[in-house]
Coordinates of C-alpha atoms and ligand atoms in Angstrom, one line a residue:
X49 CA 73.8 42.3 -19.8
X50 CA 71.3 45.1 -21.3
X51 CA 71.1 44.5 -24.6
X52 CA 69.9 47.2 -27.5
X53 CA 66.2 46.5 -27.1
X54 CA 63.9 44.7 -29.0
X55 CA 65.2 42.6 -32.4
X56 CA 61.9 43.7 -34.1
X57 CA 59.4 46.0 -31.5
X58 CA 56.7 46.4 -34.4
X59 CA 56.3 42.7 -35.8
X60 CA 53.9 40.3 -34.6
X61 CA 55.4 38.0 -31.5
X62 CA 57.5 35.4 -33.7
X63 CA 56.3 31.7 -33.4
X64 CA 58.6 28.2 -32.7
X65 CA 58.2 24.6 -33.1
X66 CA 60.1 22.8 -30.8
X67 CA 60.4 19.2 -31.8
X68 CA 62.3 16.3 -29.5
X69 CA 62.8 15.5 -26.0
X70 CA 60.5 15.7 -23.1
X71 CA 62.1 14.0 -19.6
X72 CA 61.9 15.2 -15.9
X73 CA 64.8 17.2 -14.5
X74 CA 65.6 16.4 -10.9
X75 CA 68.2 18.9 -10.0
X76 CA 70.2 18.4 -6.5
X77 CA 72.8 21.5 -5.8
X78 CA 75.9 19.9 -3.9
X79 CA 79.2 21.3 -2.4
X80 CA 80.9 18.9 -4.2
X81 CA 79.9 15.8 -6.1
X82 CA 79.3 12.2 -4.3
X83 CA 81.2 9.4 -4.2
X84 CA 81.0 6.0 -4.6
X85 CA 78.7 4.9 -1.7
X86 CA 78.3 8.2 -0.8
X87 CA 75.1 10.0 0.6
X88 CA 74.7 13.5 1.2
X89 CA 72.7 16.5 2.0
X90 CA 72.0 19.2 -1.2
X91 CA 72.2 22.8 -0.7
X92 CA 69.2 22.8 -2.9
X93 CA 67.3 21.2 -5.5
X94 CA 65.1 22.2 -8.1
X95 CA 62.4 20.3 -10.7
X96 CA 60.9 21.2 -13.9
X97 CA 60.5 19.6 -17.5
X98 CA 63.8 19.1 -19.1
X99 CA 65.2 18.1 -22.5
X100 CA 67.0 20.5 -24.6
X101 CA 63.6 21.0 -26.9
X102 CA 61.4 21.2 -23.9
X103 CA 64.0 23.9 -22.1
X104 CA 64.6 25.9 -25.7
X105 CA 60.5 25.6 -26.4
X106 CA 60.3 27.4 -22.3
X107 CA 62.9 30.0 -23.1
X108 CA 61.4 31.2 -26.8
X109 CA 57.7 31.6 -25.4
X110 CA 60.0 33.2 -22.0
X111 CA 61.3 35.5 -24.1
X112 CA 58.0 36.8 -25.7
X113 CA 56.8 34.2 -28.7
X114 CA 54.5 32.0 -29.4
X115 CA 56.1 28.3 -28.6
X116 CA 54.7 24.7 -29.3
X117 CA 56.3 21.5 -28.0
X118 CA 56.5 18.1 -30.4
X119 CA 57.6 15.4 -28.2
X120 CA 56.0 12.1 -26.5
X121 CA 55.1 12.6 -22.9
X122 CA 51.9 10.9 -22.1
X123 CA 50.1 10.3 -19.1
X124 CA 50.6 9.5 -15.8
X125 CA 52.2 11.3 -12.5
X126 CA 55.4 12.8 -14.5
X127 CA 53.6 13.7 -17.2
X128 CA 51.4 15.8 -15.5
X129 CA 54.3 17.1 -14.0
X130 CA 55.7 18.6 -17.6
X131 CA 52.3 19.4 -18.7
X132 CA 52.3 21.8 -16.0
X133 CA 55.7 23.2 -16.7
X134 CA 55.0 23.7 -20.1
X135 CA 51.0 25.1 -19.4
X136 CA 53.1 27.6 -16.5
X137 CA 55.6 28.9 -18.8
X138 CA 52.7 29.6 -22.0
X139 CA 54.0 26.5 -24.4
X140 CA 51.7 24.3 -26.1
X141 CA 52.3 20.5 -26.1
X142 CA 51.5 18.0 -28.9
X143 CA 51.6 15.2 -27.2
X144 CA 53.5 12.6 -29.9
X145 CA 53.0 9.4 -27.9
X146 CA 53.5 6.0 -28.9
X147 CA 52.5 2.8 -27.4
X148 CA 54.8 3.0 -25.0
X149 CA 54.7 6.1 -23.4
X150 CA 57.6 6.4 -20.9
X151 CA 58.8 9.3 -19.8
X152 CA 62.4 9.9 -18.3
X153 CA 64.0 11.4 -15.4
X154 CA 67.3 13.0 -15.5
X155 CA 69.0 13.0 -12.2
X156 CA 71.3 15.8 -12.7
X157 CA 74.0 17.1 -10.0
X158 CA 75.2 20.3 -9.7
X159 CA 78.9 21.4 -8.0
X160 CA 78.3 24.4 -6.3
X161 CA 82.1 24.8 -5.9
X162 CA 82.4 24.4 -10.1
X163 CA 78.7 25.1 -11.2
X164 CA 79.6 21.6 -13.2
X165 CA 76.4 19.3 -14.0
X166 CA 76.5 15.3 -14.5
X167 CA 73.2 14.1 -15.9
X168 CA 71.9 10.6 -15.7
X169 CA 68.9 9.8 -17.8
X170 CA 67.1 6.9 -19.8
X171 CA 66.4 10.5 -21.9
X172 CA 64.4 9.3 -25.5
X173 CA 63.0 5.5 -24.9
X174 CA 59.7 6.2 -25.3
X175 CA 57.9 5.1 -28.5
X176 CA 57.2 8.1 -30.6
X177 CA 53.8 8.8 -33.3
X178 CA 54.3 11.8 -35.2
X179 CA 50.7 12.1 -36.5
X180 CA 49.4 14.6 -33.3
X181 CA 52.0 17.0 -35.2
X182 CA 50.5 16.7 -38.6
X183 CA 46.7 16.8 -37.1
X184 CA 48.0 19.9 -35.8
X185 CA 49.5 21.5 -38.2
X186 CA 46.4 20.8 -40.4
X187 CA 44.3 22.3 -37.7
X188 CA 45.8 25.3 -37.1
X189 CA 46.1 25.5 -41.5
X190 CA 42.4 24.9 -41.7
X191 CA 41.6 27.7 -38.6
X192 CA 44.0 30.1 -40.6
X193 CA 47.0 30.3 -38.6
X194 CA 50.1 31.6 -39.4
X195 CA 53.0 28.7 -39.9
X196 CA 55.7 28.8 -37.4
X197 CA 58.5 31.0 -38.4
X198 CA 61.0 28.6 -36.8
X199 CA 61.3 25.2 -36.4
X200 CA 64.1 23.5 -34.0
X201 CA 64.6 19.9 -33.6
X202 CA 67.2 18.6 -30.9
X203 CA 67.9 15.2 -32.3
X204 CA 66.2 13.0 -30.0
X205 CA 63.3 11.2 -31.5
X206 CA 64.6 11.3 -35.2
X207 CA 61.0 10.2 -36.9
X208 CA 59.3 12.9 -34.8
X209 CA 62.3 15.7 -36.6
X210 CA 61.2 14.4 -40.0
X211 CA 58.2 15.3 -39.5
X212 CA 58.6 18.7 -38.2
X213 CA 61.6 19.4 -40.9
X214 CA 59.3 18.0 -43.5
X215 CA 56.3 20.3 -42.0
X216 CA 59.1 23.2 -42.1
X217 CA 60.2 22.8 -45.6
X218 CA 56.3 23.4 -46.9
X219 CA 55.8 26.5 -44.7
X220 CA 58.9 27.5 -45.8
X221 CA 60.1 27.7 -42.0
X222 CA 63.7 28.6 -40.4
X223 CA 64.9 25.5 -39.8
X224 CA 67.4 25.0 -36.8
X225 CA 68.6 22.3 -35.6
X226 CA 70.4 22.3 -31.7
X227 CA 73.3 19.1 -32.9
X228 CA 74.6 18.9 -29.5
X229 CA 77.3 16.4 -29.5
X230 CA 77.7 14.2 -32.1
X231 CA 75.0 11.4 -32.9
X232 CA 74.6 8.5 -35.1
X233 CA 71.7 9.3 -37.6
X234 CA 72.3 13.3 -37.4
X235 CA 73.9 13.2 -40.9
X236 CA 70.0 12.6 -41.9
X237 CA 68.4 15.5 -40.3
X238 CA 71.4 18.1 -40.8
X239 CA 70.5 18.3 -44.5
X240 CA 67.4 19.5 -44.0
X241 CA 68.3 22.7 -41.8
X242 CA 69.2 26.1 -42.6
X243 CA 71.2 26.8 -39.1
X244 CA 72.8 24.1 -36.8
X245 CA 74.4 24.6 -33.5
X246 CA 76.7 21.8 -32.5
X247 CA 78.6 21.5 -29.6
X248 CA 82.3 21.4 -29.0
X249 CA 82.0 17.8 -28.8
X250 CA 80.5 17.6 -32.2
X251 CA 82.9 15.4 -33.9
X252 CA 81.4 14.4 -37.5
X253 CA 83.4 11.1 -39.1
X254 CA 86.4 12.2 -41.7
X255 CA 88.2 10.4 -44.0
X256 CA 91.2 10.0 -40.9
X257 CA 88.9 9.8 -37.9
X258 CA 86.3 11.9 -36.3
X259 CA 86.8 16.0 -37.2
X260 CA 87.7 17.6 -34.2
X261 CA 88.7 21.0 -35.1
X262 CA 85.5 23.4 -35.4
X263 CA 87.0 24.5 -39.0
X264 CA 86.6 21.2 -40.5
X265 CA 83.3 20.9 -38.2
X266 CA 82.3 23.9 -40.2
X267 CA 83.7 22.7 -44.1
X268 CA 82.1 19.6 -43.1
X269 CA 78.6 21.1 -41.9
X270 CA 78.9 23.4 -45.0
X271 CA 79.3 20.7 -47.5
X272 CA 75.9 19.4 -46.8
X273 CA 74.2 22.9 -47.7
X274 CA 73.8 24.1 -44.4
X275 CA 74.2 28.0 -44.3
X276 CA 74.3 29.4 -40.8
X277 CA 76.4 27.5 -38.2
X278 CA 76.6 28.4 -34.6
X279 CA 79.4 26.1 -32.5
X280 CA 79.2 26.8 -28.9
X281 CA 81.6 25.6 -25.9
X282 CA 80.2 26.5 -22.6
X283 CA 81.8 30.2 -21.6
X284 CA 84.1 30.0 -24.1
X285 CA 83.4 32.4 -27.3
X286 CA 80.9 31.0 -29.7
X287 CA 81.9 30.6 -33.1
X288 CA 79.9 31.1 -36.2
X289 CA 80.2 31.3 -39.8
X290 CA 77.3 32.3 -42.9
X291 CA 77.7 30.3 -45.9
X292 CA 75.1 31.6 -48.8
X293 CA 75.1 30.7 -52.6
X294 CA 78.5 31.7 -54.1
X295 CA 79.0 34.9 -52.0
X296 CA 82.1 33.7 -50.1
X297 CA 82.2 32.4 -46.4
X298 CA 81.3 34.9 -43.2
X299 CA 82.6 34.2 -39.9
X300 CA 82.9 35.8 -36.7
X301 CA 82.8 34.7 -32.8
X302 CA 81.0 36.2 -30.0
X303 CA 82.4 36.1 -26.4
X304 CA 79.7 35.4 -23.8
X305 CA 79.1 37.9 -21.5
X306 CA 81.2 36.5 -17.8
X307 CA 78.8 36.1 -14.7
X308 CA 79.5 34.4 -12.0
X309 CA 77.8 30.9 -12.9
X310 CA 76.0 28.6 -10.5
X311 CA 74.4 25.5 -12.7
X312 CA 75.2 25.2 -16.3
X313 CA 72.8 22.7 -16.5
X314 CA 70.1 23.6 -19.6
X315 CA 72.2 26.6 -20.9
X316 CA 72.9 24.9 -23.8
X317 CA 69.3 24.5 -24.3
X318 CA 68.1 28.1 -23.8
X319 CA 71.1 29.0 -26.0
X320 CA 69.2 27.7 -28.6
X321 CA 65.9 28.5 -27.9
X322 CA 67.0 32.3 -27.7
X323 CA 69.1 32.0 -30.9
X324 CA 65.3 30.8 -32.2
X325 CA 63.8 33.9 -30.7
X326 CA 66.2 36.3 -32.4
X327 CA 66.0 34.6 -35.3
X328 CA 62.2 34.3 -36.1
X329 CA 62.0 37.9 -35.1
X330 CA 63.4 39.0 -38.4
X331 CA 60.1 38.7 -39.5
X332 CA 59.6 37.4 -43.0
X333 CA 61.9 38.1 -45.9
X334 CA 60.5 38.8 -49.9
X335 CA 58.9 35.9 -50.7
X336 CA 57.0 35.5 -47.5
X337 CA 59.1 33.0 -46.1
X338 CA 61.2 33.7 -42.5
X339 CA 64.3 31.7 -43.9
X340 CA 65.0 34.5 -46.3
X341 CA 65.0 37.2 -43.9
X342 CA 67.6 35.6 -42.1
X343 CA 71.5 36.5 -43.1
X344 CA 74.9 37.1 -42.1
X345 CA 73.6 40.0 -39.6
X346 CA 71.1 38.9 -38.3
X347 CA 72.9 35.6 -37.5
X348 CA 75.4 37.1 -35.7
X349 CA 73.3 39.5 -33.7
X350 CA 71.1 36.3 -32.3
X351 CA 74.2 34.4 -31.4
X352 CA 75.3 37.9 -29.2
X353 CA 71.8 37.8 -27.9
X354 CA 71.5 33.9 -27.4
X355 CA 74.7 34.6 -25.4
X356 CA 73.2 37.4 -22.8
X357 CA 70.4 34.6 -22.4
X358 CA 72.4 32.0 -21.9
X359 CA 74.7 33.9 -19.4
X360 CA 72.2 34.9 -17.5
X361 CA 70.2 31.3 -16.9
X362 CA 73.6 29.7 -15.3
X363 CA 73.2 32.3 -12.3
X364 CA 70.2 30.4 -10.9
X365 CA 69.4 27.0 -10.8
X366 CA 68.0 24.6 -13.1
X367 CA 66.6 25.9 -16.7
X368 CA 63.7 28.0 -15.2
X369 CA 64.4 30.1 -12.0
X370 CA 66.4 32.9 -14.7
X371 CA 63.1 33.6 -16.4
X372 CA 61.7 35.9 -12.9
X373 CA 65.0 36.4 -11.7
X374 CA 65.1 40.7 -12.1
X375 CA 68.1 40.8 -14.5
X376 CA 66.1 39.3 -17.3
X377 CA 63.7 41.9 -17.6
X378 CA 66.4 43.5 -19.7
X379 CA 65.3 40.7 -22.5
Ligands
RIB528 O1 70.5 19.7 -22.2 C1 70.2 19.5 -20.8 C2 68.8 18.9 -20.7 O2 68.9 17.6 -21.2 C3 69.3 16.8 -20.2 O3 69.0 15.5 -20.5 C4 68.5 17.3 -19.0 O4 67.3 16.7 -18.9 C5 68.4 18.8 -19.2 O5 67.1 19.3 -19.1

């Protein structure tokens, strides 16, 4: 899983906004799933911050840059628990509370026999105040900072994406949104992103019924001006295509490297925080900007590279034990 070495050794380390979910991951490791009535003993069990911003914010400061965390956490015993996570792994929250500040669990089990994860969570129901993120990004404007070259949102919290897009589109930010599966309001945020990465289960509404095949996923994402697209489905091979101006249509698929998984829980997640990583370490193309350094290369090089990560965090479990496991040194 070496890959060929840094994207960009010489440049500066790249920097991310992450904006979205925040929750508490509860992870039991079992033989084999309970049922009804059921109680059992787990092989193991881990517990970290969770939420696919929160674990793709971890994996791009992981991986060597400079990460901050939009998303409402608050205060109280499980928030002090993700603060510390995110302090731990070197990612700086902005804490977008609202007046009600309740934070989730996720009770998520793990097969050890299938490395198959079901997740149950309240995930976004707290209320959410995007103005900590524009106090920040004013203070770190006014203390001469350089803008984040990326900016991810996950599609929880929609108001608190806004924002960060809207923040993005002034800097002239990468903007990359993780689509997951498909959910009502996306159509909103999607326009305003350079690079989205759906899911296999990303079905956008067509004339006939939702689009199923990743094709018409992809005409469909294309048609509302987004130009790099990034459609993942667990081991299977990614598929991606580069859509720029009136040059015609790139596409290509990369096929993750095979390990032997144990918990795909989060892998999504650091998917994308790596394909951020790769991304924002292009540097910054002519006119200053990190969305113009990005193309048809360089997109396809971070999805290979998102893979390796990717691959490598199912072998352990939860979404953090990968980052001082000794394989991942070779990132
Ligand atoms: O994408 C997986 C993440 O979101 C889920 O809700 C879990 O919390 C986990 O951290």
């Amino acid at each position: 899983m070496m890959l060929d070495g840094p994207v960009n050794a010489s440049a500066p380390a790249p920097t991310g906004l992450f904006c979205g979910l925040a929750v508490v991951d509860v992870v039991q490791l079992v033989d084999s799933p309970p049922g009804p009535d059921e109680k059992m003993t787990a092989v193991d069990q881990a517990v970290s911050a969770g939420g696919p911003a929160t674990n793709a914010a971890v994996t791009f400061a992981a991986l060597g840059g400079r990460a901050a965390l939009a998303a409402p956490v608050g205060t109280g015993p499980l928030a002090e628990l993700v603060r510390a996570d995110l302090a731990q792994h070197g990612v700086e929250l902005i804490d977008c509370s609202g007046a009600r500040g309740s934070l989730s669990v996720s009770s998520c089990t793990v097969s050890a026999t299938t490395a198959q994860r079901s997740v149950v969570s309240t995930n976004g129901r707290a209320t959410v105040d995007a103005d900590p993120l524009l106090s920040w990004a004013r203070r770190n404007r006014d203390a001469g900072l350089p803008a984040p070259d990326t900016v991810l949102v996950d599609g929880h919290y929609p108001a608190l994406a806004r924002a960060g897009l809207d923040l993005a589109i002034g800097w002239g930010s990468l903007r990359i949104m993780d689509a997951g599966s498909w959910k009502d309001g996306a159509e909103q945020l999607i326009g305003s992103c350079d690079v989205v990465a759906p899911s296999a289960r990303f079905f956008p509404p067509g004339p006939d019924g939702p689009l199923t095949e990743p094709e018409e996923v992809a005409a469909w994402l294309r048609g509302r001006g987004v130009t790099g697209i990034v459609l993942t489905d667990g081991a299977r091979p990614v598929r991606w295509w580069w859509h720029d101006g009136p040059r015609p249509s790139e596409h290509g698929q990369v096929v993750p490297p095979q390990v032997r998984a144990l918990d795909t829980l989060g892998a999504g997640d650091v998917f994308h925080g790596a394909l951020a990583h790769a991304l924002a370490s292009h540097g910054r193309g002519p006119t200053g900007s990190t969305r113009q350094a990005v193309d048809t290369e360089s997109l396809s090089d971070a999805v290979r590279r998102a893979c390796a990560v990717a691959a490598a965090s199912t072998t352990t479990l939860g979404a953090r034990a990968w980052i001082t496991a000794p394989e991942s040194g070779a990132f």
